[in-house]
Every structure is written in C-alpha cells, then in structure tokens.
Amino acid sequence: MCGIVAYVGNKEASPILIKGLKRLEYRGYDSAGIALLNGDLNVYKKKGKVSELEEYLKDQIIDSNIGIGHTRWATHGVPNDVNAHPHFSSKKDLAIIHNGIIENYASLKKDLEQRGHVFLSETDSEVFIHFIEDIRDNNQCSLEEAVRLALTKVVGAYAIVIISKDDPNQLIAARKGSPLVIGLGQGEFFIASDASPIIEYTNEVVYLNDLEIAVIKDGRLNIKTIEDVQTTPYIHRLDLELDQIEKGGYEHFMLKEIFEQPKSIKDCLRGRVISEQGHLALGGIRQYLNKLVNADRIIILGCGTSWHAGLVAEYIFEEFARIPVEVEYASEFRYRNPIIKEGDVVIAISQSGETADTLAAIELAKSKGAIIFGVCNVVGSSIARASHEGAYLHAGPEIGVASTKAFTAQVTVLTMMAIIVGHRRGTIKESLFRQLLVDLENLPAKVEKALKTNDQIKYISSIFKDASNFLYLGRGANFPVALEGALKLKEISYIHAEGYPAAEMKHGPIALIDEEMPVMVIATKDQTYEKIVSNIQEVRARKGKVIAIVTEGDKQIEAMADFVIEVPGTHEFLMPIVSVVPLQLLSYHIAVMRGCNVDQPRNLAKSVTVE
C-alpha cells in the first residue's frame, strides 16, 4: 500500500520523483524517501509527509538523471527515518523500493545474518535487497539474474524497483500482486504504482504483469518472466487528463469527488443507457452474459466500501433478476474453504482493481471453475485482467482515501447488470424495464439536487462535530447505505460509528441511545417506510437526536425528527445512489471541523495491495 516512483532519462530526476510522490501520497504517508545516483548512490529519507522530505532535500546536492522514490504505509516496522524506503544493500551499492509484504522474510533474514549481514531497519524490504545482493555475490551473476533468482525464492507480494551504483543507466523492476506501470517517453522512462505521476510526461504506458521483470538500460526496455522467457510488452494509451488528478479549486480531493458524482454517474451511464430506444448494454459482459443470466447463484466479493456496494447489489439482483446472492468479505472468503461449483458466477468489486484480498479470492474462485466478472475503476488493473469479463466504472481517478464517487458508480454499474439480467430472464416486465432506464438517466440530476443540501449539512455538522458516537439506521437497500455512512465517519473524523438495520436496533443497540447519541436514519419512501417511522419514534422516546434523510415533501418524519434532510425521490432500489450523498457530506464537514486530514486519514491507505 506504498507509492513507488522512478525515473531514468535526460531530465533532473529529483523534481520528477518529488512531484510523483506527492501524487502518490494517498497510497501511504508515514514516511518518504528517494535514492539518486550522482557520483555515488545516495539515499535521502524522512519520517512524515513528502513535504518534510522536500524540506530536507533543500540542503542536499541532488543533481541526477536517475532515481527511485517511495512513500510508505507501514507494515513491517514503525514509521521512522530508518524504516523509510529506499533501503540499501549491505555494501550500499544497491537500493530498493518495495510495495508489498515478503512473508518468509524472517527465515531469509536469519540465514543472511548467519552469513554476516547486518540489518539497520525492521523491514522485510531491507531483507529483500540483502537477499538479492547475497545471490549476486555468491553466484557471481548479473544483478538482473540475481533479481530473477531471488523472486523464485521469496513468498508474498511485491512491486520493486532497484537501482545500482555500478549501472548508472539501469533500473530493474518486478511485480507480483502489487501494481507497476512503466511510462515510455522520448529517451526516458518512468515507473510508478499508478499512472498519476506519469501522465504529465507521457500517455504511453506498459502495465507490468505478475511475475514479470522489467530491465531499463541504455534507453531500452526489456521484459522477461521470472522463468527467463522474453515477453513483448503491450503499449496502452492513457485515457487520463492532468486536471483529473488536481484539486480543481476544492479544499480537498474528497469534496471534489463528492461533487463530481453527477458527472461520474453520467459518464458511467454514457452509451450504456438510452431510455428512448429501450437500450441498456454493458459491452464488457457480453461474451459471458448467458452464464450470468443462467446462474444458480451469484457470489459478490469486496472489501470496505466495495463490500457495501455489493450488499446494495444483493437487494437489487434478488429483486430484479430473482437470483440468490451471497456477499462475502474477500478478506475472509479464501480462508474458510468456500463451496464453489464449476460455472458459479463471482462478481469482484474494487475501485483500484488491485485489492490484494479480492485478487486472492478471485484466484481461488477461478481455480474451482467459477466465472469472474470484475467491476473496477482503473483500466488495466490486476482484477480487470484476472476477470473473464467485467465493466469499468469510468468514474475518473479517485484520490481521496475515503471512497465516494466510486461507491455510487459501483452501485450504478451493478444496478445496470441486475436490470440486464432481469430483462433477459423475464423477471422484469417491459414497462418496469423502460421506467428503470428513465430513472437511471435521471440519476445525475437527482444527485446534483442532493448536493444542494451541502449548506444545511454543514450546519448540522457544526452541532454534532464533538459527538463521541453515532448510530446509522436504514432498512432494505438503504441498510448498506447506513453501513457506508458509518464507515465514512469513522474513516475520516475518527468518531466511533455503527450502522445497523433499523429493525435490529431493538436487539441490542437501543441500549446505547440517550440524549447524547445522534442517530442518522435513512428514511426515504419505500415499502418499509412505515416501519422506519416506528423506529424513529423508538429513538425519540429514549431522547436520541434524530437526523433523518427523507424523500422531498415528507411531512410525517419532519414532525418527529430533530433535523430533516430532503433528497429527491427515485425508484427505491436506485435510492442508495441518492441517499448516500448527504452522509458523505456529513462525514466530510465533521472531519474538517475536527481538524482531521480528510484526504489522508491516519492509518489508512487508498489501495490495499497487501493482505
């Protein structure tokens, strides 16, 4: 979950590395460092944000045309200067940056120590580069061959870049389970964890595949597998603009991404839904659509916000397609010997397309003969490539660690899938199918209107910003929205919050309710409306503070809630896309008022590429 950037070419490397690290800081911000070849191999690193490293470098001589950089999210070893990357080899003629976890590092370290290696840090990454050095020196082989041999012995996940004092025009990169992108410029090369540090310089990239090693030397790129088999890289053209990864005048990326949702949903729908023609299609699922239509059950995999999107999809698939759905935490799925039959359908959801737990769950399901549909935002990502078919969100880059526009885009894509399947199975009447297409097309405007509650929510946030706890309640398809709202508040404001099905309140959580407990209730008009009105009355009877999200024009709940936030109505199974917006805004404003780092909340990273 760290950020990697590297450069070799004819430009000054350090400005490119620092700018790249700033763009990757959402992936990790415990510490940062760079290594440069300028006569000697020098490493500069500091605990804290990239800005602290940048300040430290002002007094250093950092002229170089080749270098590697890293921003860290700690796994092995506490955040400090010593554990920060890059890490030297024993002789200090090699340096490495590493994203991932080497699971057998302890046994490797023990063997290396017995051979005289001394380690300065607590990290598995330092063990990795010492191991490569040891292989090179003992086998009298090239660095490239030493890397290849080392990769056949290490267990775990990695994306690495290595720089050598003895080869001033060479970078060696490799990956397994963690992403690496190589940008191709004019006589120069860029390496990064994702495309954001690269797009300013080139839109031609190569996505390194698992178990591949890339050697950039003397202006040429050569890629082989760890079995030493030459491969021909496929060059992708990035569909990404520089302004998409800038704040665009907003104080935080999260706020920008919340307000981008009308556009991101519209982009998600574009070309896929044309209501006046009765057209709904997802080109990416065409080949295996019959497998989905005829499935006996659907298993949905995800983590965090993506898991919540999967829970919404469970309601929608079962309602429209009448297919049983199981929603699983990807992080638990592979460890409980799940029952998967040949031909079972698995839908894997991940914003980044690199979530390690979800990737591992996919591989397990594939090994048992399941058909995998991926729902991802990042083109060319690992999950997209590991899936048989799938659909991209087209939501644009999401930089804020707390996912917002990806959630609504995920639910939109999953809803389209469910409607397509239901229409093909005959479980949706033609009249309802046509109406749902109209409702889908109207979603961007309804989200736009929901965003107009921003000032009201800012006021409500000022009242509850010092709360110690929050309770979120919802029913039906809005129950996962309650979970998502609670997660957002926890992630960025550090307030303890829990989401529950409203009917479950009586089975335990009601004991928590008193005059100090704010209760957020998603109470839009649907088939459970009267039930949730009763739940609100139960909270009020115990002096809880009720903040209700209701459908425009609702007077009944207005009379009993402390605060009412009105959102436009739509079909009840599309409502989560609208009702989640006020919850995103509430978490954002409370976090800002509490002085929290909204885009980089403590202990979290955007793309969880380690288990």
Short mmCIF file of C-alpha atoms in Angstrom, two decimals, residues 211-541:
data_model
loop_
_atom_site.label_atom_id
_atom_site.label_comp_id
_atom_site.label_asym_id
_atom_site.label_seq_id
_atom_site.Cartn_x
_atom_site.Cartn_y
_atom_site.Cartn_z
CA LEU A 211 5.90 -12.45 -12.23
CA GLU A 212 7.49 -10.19 -14.83
CA ILE A 213 10.82 -8.40 -14.55
CA ALA A 214 11.48 -5.17 -16.46
CA VAL A 215 15.03 -4.03 -17.13
CA ILE A 216 15.52 -0.48 -18.37
CA LYS A 217 19.07 0.02 -19.54
CA ASP A 218 20.76 2.36 -22.01
CA GLY A 219 17.42 3.69 -23.25
CA ARG A 220 15.80 0.31 -23.88
CA LEU A 221 13.04 -1.61 -22.10
CA ASN A 222 13.30 -5.38 -21.84
CA ILE A 223 10.69 -7.54 -20.10
CA LYS A 224 11.02 -11.21 -19.12
CA THR A 225 9.17 -13.60 -16.85
CA ILE A 226 10.87 -15.00 -13.76
CA GLU A 227 11.28 -18.18 -15.83
CA ASP A 228 13.56 -16.05 -18.08
CA VAL A 229 11.13 -16.06 -21.01
CA GLN A 230 11.13 -12.92 -23.15
CA THR A 231 7.76 -11.13 -23.46
CA THR A 232 6.52 -8.45 -25.84
CA PRO A 233 5.08 -5.50 -23.87
CA TYR A 234 1.68 -4.15 -24.91
CA ILE A 235 1.66 -0.36 -25.01
CA HIS A 236 -1.51 1.27 -23.62
CA ARG A 237 -2.59 4.86 -24.24
CA LEU A 238 -3.80 6.50 -21.05
CA ASP A 239 -7.31 7.94 -21.07
CA LEU A 240 -6.48 10.38 -18.30
CA GLU A 241 -6.13 14.15 -18.14
CA LEU A 242 -3.83 16.00 -15.77
CA ASP A 243 -6.67 18.11 -14.34
CA GLN A 244 -8.42 14.94 -13.18
CA ILE A 245 -5.72 14.39 -10.56
CA GLU A 246 -5.65 18.02 -9.37
CA LYS A 247 -7.97 19.54 -6.75
CA GLY A 248 -9.53 21.98 -9.18
CA GLY A 249 -10.11 24.71 -6.60
CA TYR A 250 -11.60 22.45 -3.93
CA GLU A 251 -10.05 22.38 -0.48
CA HIS A 252 -9.80 18.59 -0.53
CA PHE A 253 -9.93 15.81 -3.10
CA MET A 254 -12.76 14.18 -1.15
CA LEU A 255 -15.01 17.23 -1.52
CA LYS A 256 -14.14 17.50 -5.20
CA GLU A 257 -15.00 13.82 -5.71
CA ILE A 258 -18.30 14.13 -3.82
CA PHE A 259 -19.30 16.99 -6.09
CA GLU A 260 -18.10 15.15 -9.20
CA GLN A 261 -20.72 12.45 -8.72
CA PRO A 262 -23.33 13.85 -11.14
CA LYS A 263 -20.64 13.75 -13.83
CA SER A 264 -19.12 10.42 -12.79
CA ILE A 265 -22.55 8.74 -12.79
CA LYS A 266 -23.32 10.29 -16.17
CA ASP A 267 -20.01 9.01 -17.53
CA CYS A 268 -20.81 5.60 -16.08
CA LEU A 269 -24.16 5.57 -17.91
CA ARG A 270 -22.93 7.12 -21.18
CA GLY A 271 -23.51 4.87 -24.17
CA ARG A 272 -24.88 2.14 -21.95
CA VAL A 273 -28.38 3.53 -21.30
CA ILE A 274 -30.59 5.16 -23.94
CA SER A 275 -34.09 5.12 -22.48
CA GLU A 276 -35.96 6.40 -25.52
CA GLN A 277 -34.61 3.44 -27.52
CA GLY A 278 -35.11 0.93 -24.72
CA HIS A 279 -31.35 0.33 -24.86
CA LEU A 280 -29.30 -0.98 -21.93
CA ALA A 281 -25.99 -2.76 -22.57
CA LEU A 282 -22.65 -3.38 -20.90
CA GLY A 283 -20.25 -4.38 -23.65
CA GLY A 284 -17.77 -5.84 -21.21
CA ILE A 285 -20.12 -8.64 -20.08
CA ARG A 286 -21.49 -9.67 -23.47
CA GLN A 287 -19.48 -12.85 -24.00
CA TYR A 288 -20.35 -14.43 -20.65
CA LEU A 289 -23.78 -12.84 -20.18
CA ASN A 290 -25.57 -16.17 -20.56
CA LYS A 291 -23.56 -17.53 -17.63
CA LEU A 292 -24.83 -14.64 -15.53
CA VAL A 293 -28.41 -14.98 -16.76
CA ASN A 294 -28.49 -18.71 -16.05
CA ALA A 295 -26.57 -18.63 -12.77
CA ASP A 296 -27.96 -20.63 -9.87
CA ARG A 297 -26.40 -18.12 -7.52
CA ILE A 298 -24.10 -15.12 -7.59
CA ILE A 299 -21.23 -14.56 -5.17
CA ILE A 300 -20.15 -10.94 -4.72
CA LEU A 301 -16.70 -10.18 -3.30
CA GLY A 302 -15.41 -6.89 -1.97
CA CYS A 303 -13.73 -5.08 0.92
CA GLY A 304 -14.76 -1.93 2.75
CA THR A 305 -16.86 0.41 0.64
CA SER A 306 -16.86 -2.08 -2.23
CA TRP A 307 -18.40 -4.67 0.11
CA HIS A 308 -21.15 -2.18 0.93
CA ALA A 309 -21.79 -1.68 -2.80
CA GLY A 310 -22.06 -5.46 -3.05
CA LEU A 311 -24.67 -5.51 -0.26
CA VAL A 312 -26.76 -2.98 -2.17
CA ALA A 313 -26.39 -5.16 -5.27
CA GLU A 314 -27.67 -8.17 -3.33
CA TYR A 315 -31.01 -6.45 -2.84
CA ILE A 316 -31.11 -5.30 -6.46
CA PHE A 317 -30.14 -8.62 -8.09
CA GLU A 318 -32.58 -10.58 -5.97
CA GLU A 319 -35.37 -8.08 -6.67
CA PHE A 320 -34.89 -7.70 -10.42
CA ALA A 321 -33.14 -10.93 -11.51
CA ARG A 322 -34.53 -13.32 -8.85
CA ILE A 323 -31.14 -14.99 -8.42
CA PRO A 324 -29.83 -15.81 -4.92
CA VAL A 325 -26.86 -13.65 -4.00
CA GLU A 326 -24.17 -14.13 -1.35
CA VAL A 327 -21.97 -11.16 -0.45
CA GLU A 328 -18.61 -12.07 1.02
CA TYR A 329 -15.74 -10.18 2.56
CA ALA A 330 -12.95 -11.02 0.15
CA SER A 331 -10.53 -10.95 3.09
CA GLU A 332 -12.36 -13.90 4.71
CA PHE A 333 -13.51 -15.79 1.62
CA ARG A 334 -10.32 -17.67 0.80
CA TYR A 335 -9.68 -18.77 4.37
CA ARG A 336 -12.86 -20.72 5.01
CA ASN A 337 -12.81 -23.34 2.25
CA PRO A 338 -15.83 -21.87 0.41
CA ILE A 339 -18.13 -24.11 -1.59
CA ILE A 340 -17.74 -23.13 -5.25
CA LYS A 341 -19.05 -25.18 -8.14
CA GLU A 342 -17.98 -25.23 -11.77
CA GLY A 343 -19.80 -22.40 -13.53
CA ASP A 344 -20.64 -20.40 -10.39
CA VAL A 345 -20.66 -16.67 -11.05
CA VAL A 346 -18.48 -14.36 -8.96
CA ILE A 347 -18.64 -10.57 -9.16
CA ALA A 348 -15.50 -8.94 -7.75
CA ILE A 349 -15.69 -5.25 -6.85
CA SER A 350 -12.67 -3.00 -6.34
CA GLN A 351 -12.14 0.68 -7.07
CA SER A 352 -8.42 0.30 -7.67
CA GLY A 353 -8.59 -3.18 -9.18
CA GLU A 354 -5.53 -4.02 -7.08
CA THR A 355 -7.04 -5.01 -3.71
CA ALA A 356 -4.89 -7.93 -2.57
CA ASP A 357 -7.63 -9.76 -0.66
CA THR A 358 -10.03 -9.53 -3.59
CA LEU A 359 -7.37 -10.70 -6.05
CA ALA A 360 -6.58 -13.71 -3.87
CA ALA A 361 -10.28 -14.56 -3.59
CA ILE A 362 -10.64 -14.32 -7.37
CA GLU A 363 -7.76 -16.72 -7.93
CA LEU A 364 -9.32 -19.22 -5.53
CA ALA A 365 -12.71 -18.98 -7.25
CA LYS A 366 -11.14 -19.31 -10.71
CA SER A 367 -9.23 -22.40 -9.62
CA LYS A 368 -12.56 -24.04 -8.82
CA GLY A 369 -14.08 -23.17 -12.20
CA ALA A 370 -16.03 -20.01 -11.35
CA ILE A 371 -16.73 -17.32 -13.94
CA ILE A 372 -15.38 -13.96 -12.74
CA PHE A 373 -16.94 -10.60 -13.55
CA GLY A 374 -14.83 -7.64 -12.42
CA VAL A 375 -16.23 -4.24 -11.50
CA CYS A 376 -13.27 -1.82 -11.35
CA ASN A 377 -12.45 1.82 -11.90
CA VAL A 378 -8.84 1.53 -13.10
CA VAL A 379 -8.29 0.38 -16.67
CA GLY A 380 -5.66 -2.33 -16.99
CA SER A 381 -5.71 -3.12 -13.27
CA SER A 382 -4.92 -6.58 -11.93
CA ILE A 383 -8.54 -7.52 -11.17
CA ALA A 384 -9.66 -6.31 -14.59
CA ARG A 385 -7.05 -8.59 -16.19
CA ALA A 386 -7.78 -11.52 -13.89
CA SER A 387 -11.53 -11.45 -14.64
CA HIS A 388 -13.19 -13.29 -17.51
CA GLU A 389 -15.30 -10.20 -18.22
CA GLY A 390 -16.48 -7.10 -16.42
CA ALA A 391 -17.35 -3.44 -16.51
CA TYR A 392 -15.33 -0.33 -15.81
CA LEU A 393 -16.86 2.45 -13.71
CA HIS A 394 -15.49 5.34 -15.81
CA ALA A 395 -15.68 7.46 -12.65
CA GLY A 396 -12.26 9.04 -13.21
CA PRO A 397 -9.38 8.90 -10.72
CA GLU A 398 -10.36 8.87 -7.05
CA ILE A 399 -7.57 10.33 -4.92
CA GLY A 400 -9.31 10.80 -1.56
CA VAL A 401 -8.70 7.75 0.62
CA ALA A 402 -12.37 7.63 1.68
CA SER A 403 -14.22 6.36 -1.39
CA THR A 404 -17.22 8.41 -2.54
CA LYS A 405 -17.78 8.66 -6.28
CA ALA A 406 -16.50 5.10 -6.75
CA PHE A 407 -19.27 3.82 -4.45
CA THR A 408 -22.07 5.47 -6.41
CA ALA A 409 -20.51 4.36 -9.70
CA GLN A 410 -20.16 0.79 -8.41
CA VAL A 411 -23.82 0.69 -7.40
CA THR A 412 -24.78 2.18 -10.77
CA VAL A 413 -22.86 -0.48 -12.72
CA LEU A 414 -24.19 -3.30 -10.54
CA THR A 415 -27.73 -1.99 -10.95
CA MET A 416 -27.35 -2.00 -14.73
CA MET A 417 -26.07 -5.57 -14.59
CA ALA A 418 -29.04 -6.66 -12.48
CA ILE A 419 -31.54 -4.98 -14.79
CA ILE A 420 -29.95 -6.51 -17.89
CA VAL A 421 -30.08 -9.98 -16.32
CA GLY A 422 -33.64 -9.48 -15.08
CA HIS A 423 -34.77 -8.32 -18.51
CA ARG A 424 -33.15 -11.34 -20.19
CA ARG A 425 -34.66 -13.73 -17.62
CA GLY A 426 -38.12 -12.20 -17.98
CA THR A 427 -38.31 -11.30 -14.30
CA ILE A 428 -38.75 -7.61 -15.12
CA LYS A 429 -41.84 -6.53 -17.01
CA GLU A 430 -41.19 -4.45 -20.10
CA SER A 431 -42.96 -1.44 -18.59
CA LEU A 432 -40.77 -1.56 -15.47
CA PHE A 433 -37.65 -2.07 -17.61
CA ARG A 434 -38.44 1.09 -19.59
CA GLN A 435 -39.15 3.07 -16.42
CA LEU A 436 -35.90 1.93 -14.82
CA LEU A 437 -33.96 3.18 -17.84
CA VAL A 438 -35.57 6.60 -17.44
CA ASP A 439 -34.80 6.54 -13.70
CA LEU A 440 -31.17 5.64 -14.42
CA GLU A 441 -30.81 8.55 -16.85
CA ASN A 442 -32.31 10.90 -14.25
CA LEU A 443 -29.87 9.87 -11.51
CA PRO A 444 -27.18 12.51 -12.24
CA ALA A 445 -29.73 15.32 -11.90
CA LYS A 446 -31.10 13.84 -8.67
CA VAL A 447 -27.60 13.54 -7.18
CA GLU A 448 -26.97 17.13 -8.26
CA LYS A 449 -30.03 18.17 -6.30
CA ALA A 450 -28.97 16.12 -3.26
CA LEU A 451 -25.67 18.02 -3.27
CA LYS A 452 -27.63 21.24 -2.68
CA THR A 453 -28.13 20.09 0.91
CA ASN A 454 -24.45 20.91 1.49
CA ASP A 455 -25.01 24.14 3.47
CA GLN A 456 -27.67 22.54 5.65
CA ILE A 457 -25.41 19.56 6.34
CA LYS A 458 -22.53 21.88 7.19
CA TYR A 459 -24.76 23.48 9.85
CA ILE A 460 -25.81 20.07 11.23
CA SER A 461 -22.15 19.04 11.29
CA SER A 462 -21.29 22.03 13.47
CA ILE A 463 -23.78 20.79 16.07
CA PHE A 464 -22.58 17.17 16.17
CA LYS A 465 -18.86 17.53 15.42
CA ASP A 466 -17.93 16.78 19.05
CA ALA A 467 -20.07 13.66 19.38
CA SER A 468 -18.25 10.56 20.65
CA ASN A 469 -20.56 8.09 18.92
CA PHE A 470 -23.01 7.94 16.01
CA LEU A 471 -25.64 5.39 15.11
CA TYR A 472 -26.77 4.93 11.48
CA LEU A 473 -30.02 3.12 10.68
CA GLY A 474 -31.57 2.02 7.39
CA ARG A 475 -33.87 -0.64 6.02
CA GLY A 476 -33.91 -2.61 2.79
CA ALA A 477 -31.45 -1.35 0.19
CA ASN A 478 -30.73 1.62 2.45
CA PHE A 479 -29.31 -0.61 5.19
CA PRO A 480 -25.93 -0.89 3.36
CA VAL A 481 -26.05 2.90 2.97
CA ALA A 482 -26.20 3.14 6.77
CA LEU A 483 -23.09 0.94 6.95
CA GLU A 484 -21.35 3.11 4.36
CA GLY A 485 -22.27 6.33 6.17
CA ALA A 486 -20.88 4.98 9.44
CA LEU A 487 -17.69 3.85 7.70
CA LYS A 488 -17.14 7.28 6.18
CA LEU A 489 -17.48 8.97 9.57
CA LYS A 490 -15.09 6.50 11.19
CA GLU A 491 -12.53 6.76 8.41
CA ILE A 492 -12.03 10.49 8.31
CA SER A 493 -13.34 12.01 11.56
CA TYR A 494 -12.30 9.19 13.93
CA ILE A 495 -15.74 9.22 15.61
CA HIS A 496 -16.96 5.78 16.59
CA ALA A 497 -19.99 5.00 14.43
CA GLU A 498 -22.04 1.89 13.73
CA GLY A 499 -24.55 1.06 11.03
CA TYR A 500 -27.49 -1.27 11.67
CA PRO A 501 -30.67 -2.45 10.02
CA ALA A 502 -33.24 -0.25 11.75
CA ALA A 503 -35.26 -3.25 12.95
CA GLU A 504 -32.17 -4.65 14.70
CA MET A 505 -31.97 -1.63 16.96
CA LYS A 506 -34.30 -3.33 19.46
CA HIS A 507 -31.98 -6.32 19.62
CA GLY A 508 -29.12 -4.53 21.33
CA PRO A 509 -28.08 -1.09 20.04
CA ILE A 510 -31.12 0.63 21.59
CA ALA A 511 -29.27 0.29 24.92
CA LEU A 512 -26.82 2.93 23.68
CA ILE A 513 -29.41 5.58 22.94
CA ASP A 514 -29.66 8.60 25.23
CA GLU A 515 -29.73 12.36 24.81
CA GLU A 516 -26.04 12.34 23.80
CA MET A 517 -26.48 9.87 20.93
CA PRO A 518 -27.02 11.28 17.39
CA VAL A 519 -28.90 8.78 15.22
CA MET A 520 -28.77 9.15 11.44
CA VAL A 521 -31.81 7.48 9.87
CA ILE A 522 -32.19 6.88 6.14
CA ALA A 523 -35.96 7.09 5.89
CA THR A 524 -36.83 7.64 2.24
CA LYS A 525 -40.20 6.49 0.89
CA ASP A 526 -40.22 2.76 0.14
CA GLN A 527 -42.05 -0.40 1.14
CA THR A 528 -40.58 -0.27 4.67
CA TYR A 529 -41.38 3.41 5.27
CA GLU A 530 -44.00 2.88 8.00
CA LYS A 531 -41.64 0.53 9.83
CA ILE A 532 -38.82 3.03 9.89
CA VAL A 533 -41.20 5.72 11.14
CA SER A 534 -41.80 3.44 14.12
CA ASN A 535 -38.05 3.05 14.61
CA ILE A 536 -37.65 6.83 14.70
CA GLN A 537 -40.34 7.06 17.37
CA GLU A 538 -38.45 4.46 19.42
CA VAL A 539 -35.30 6.58 19.25
CA ARG A 540 -37.21 9.74 20.16
CA ALA A 541 -38.80 8.01 23.16
#
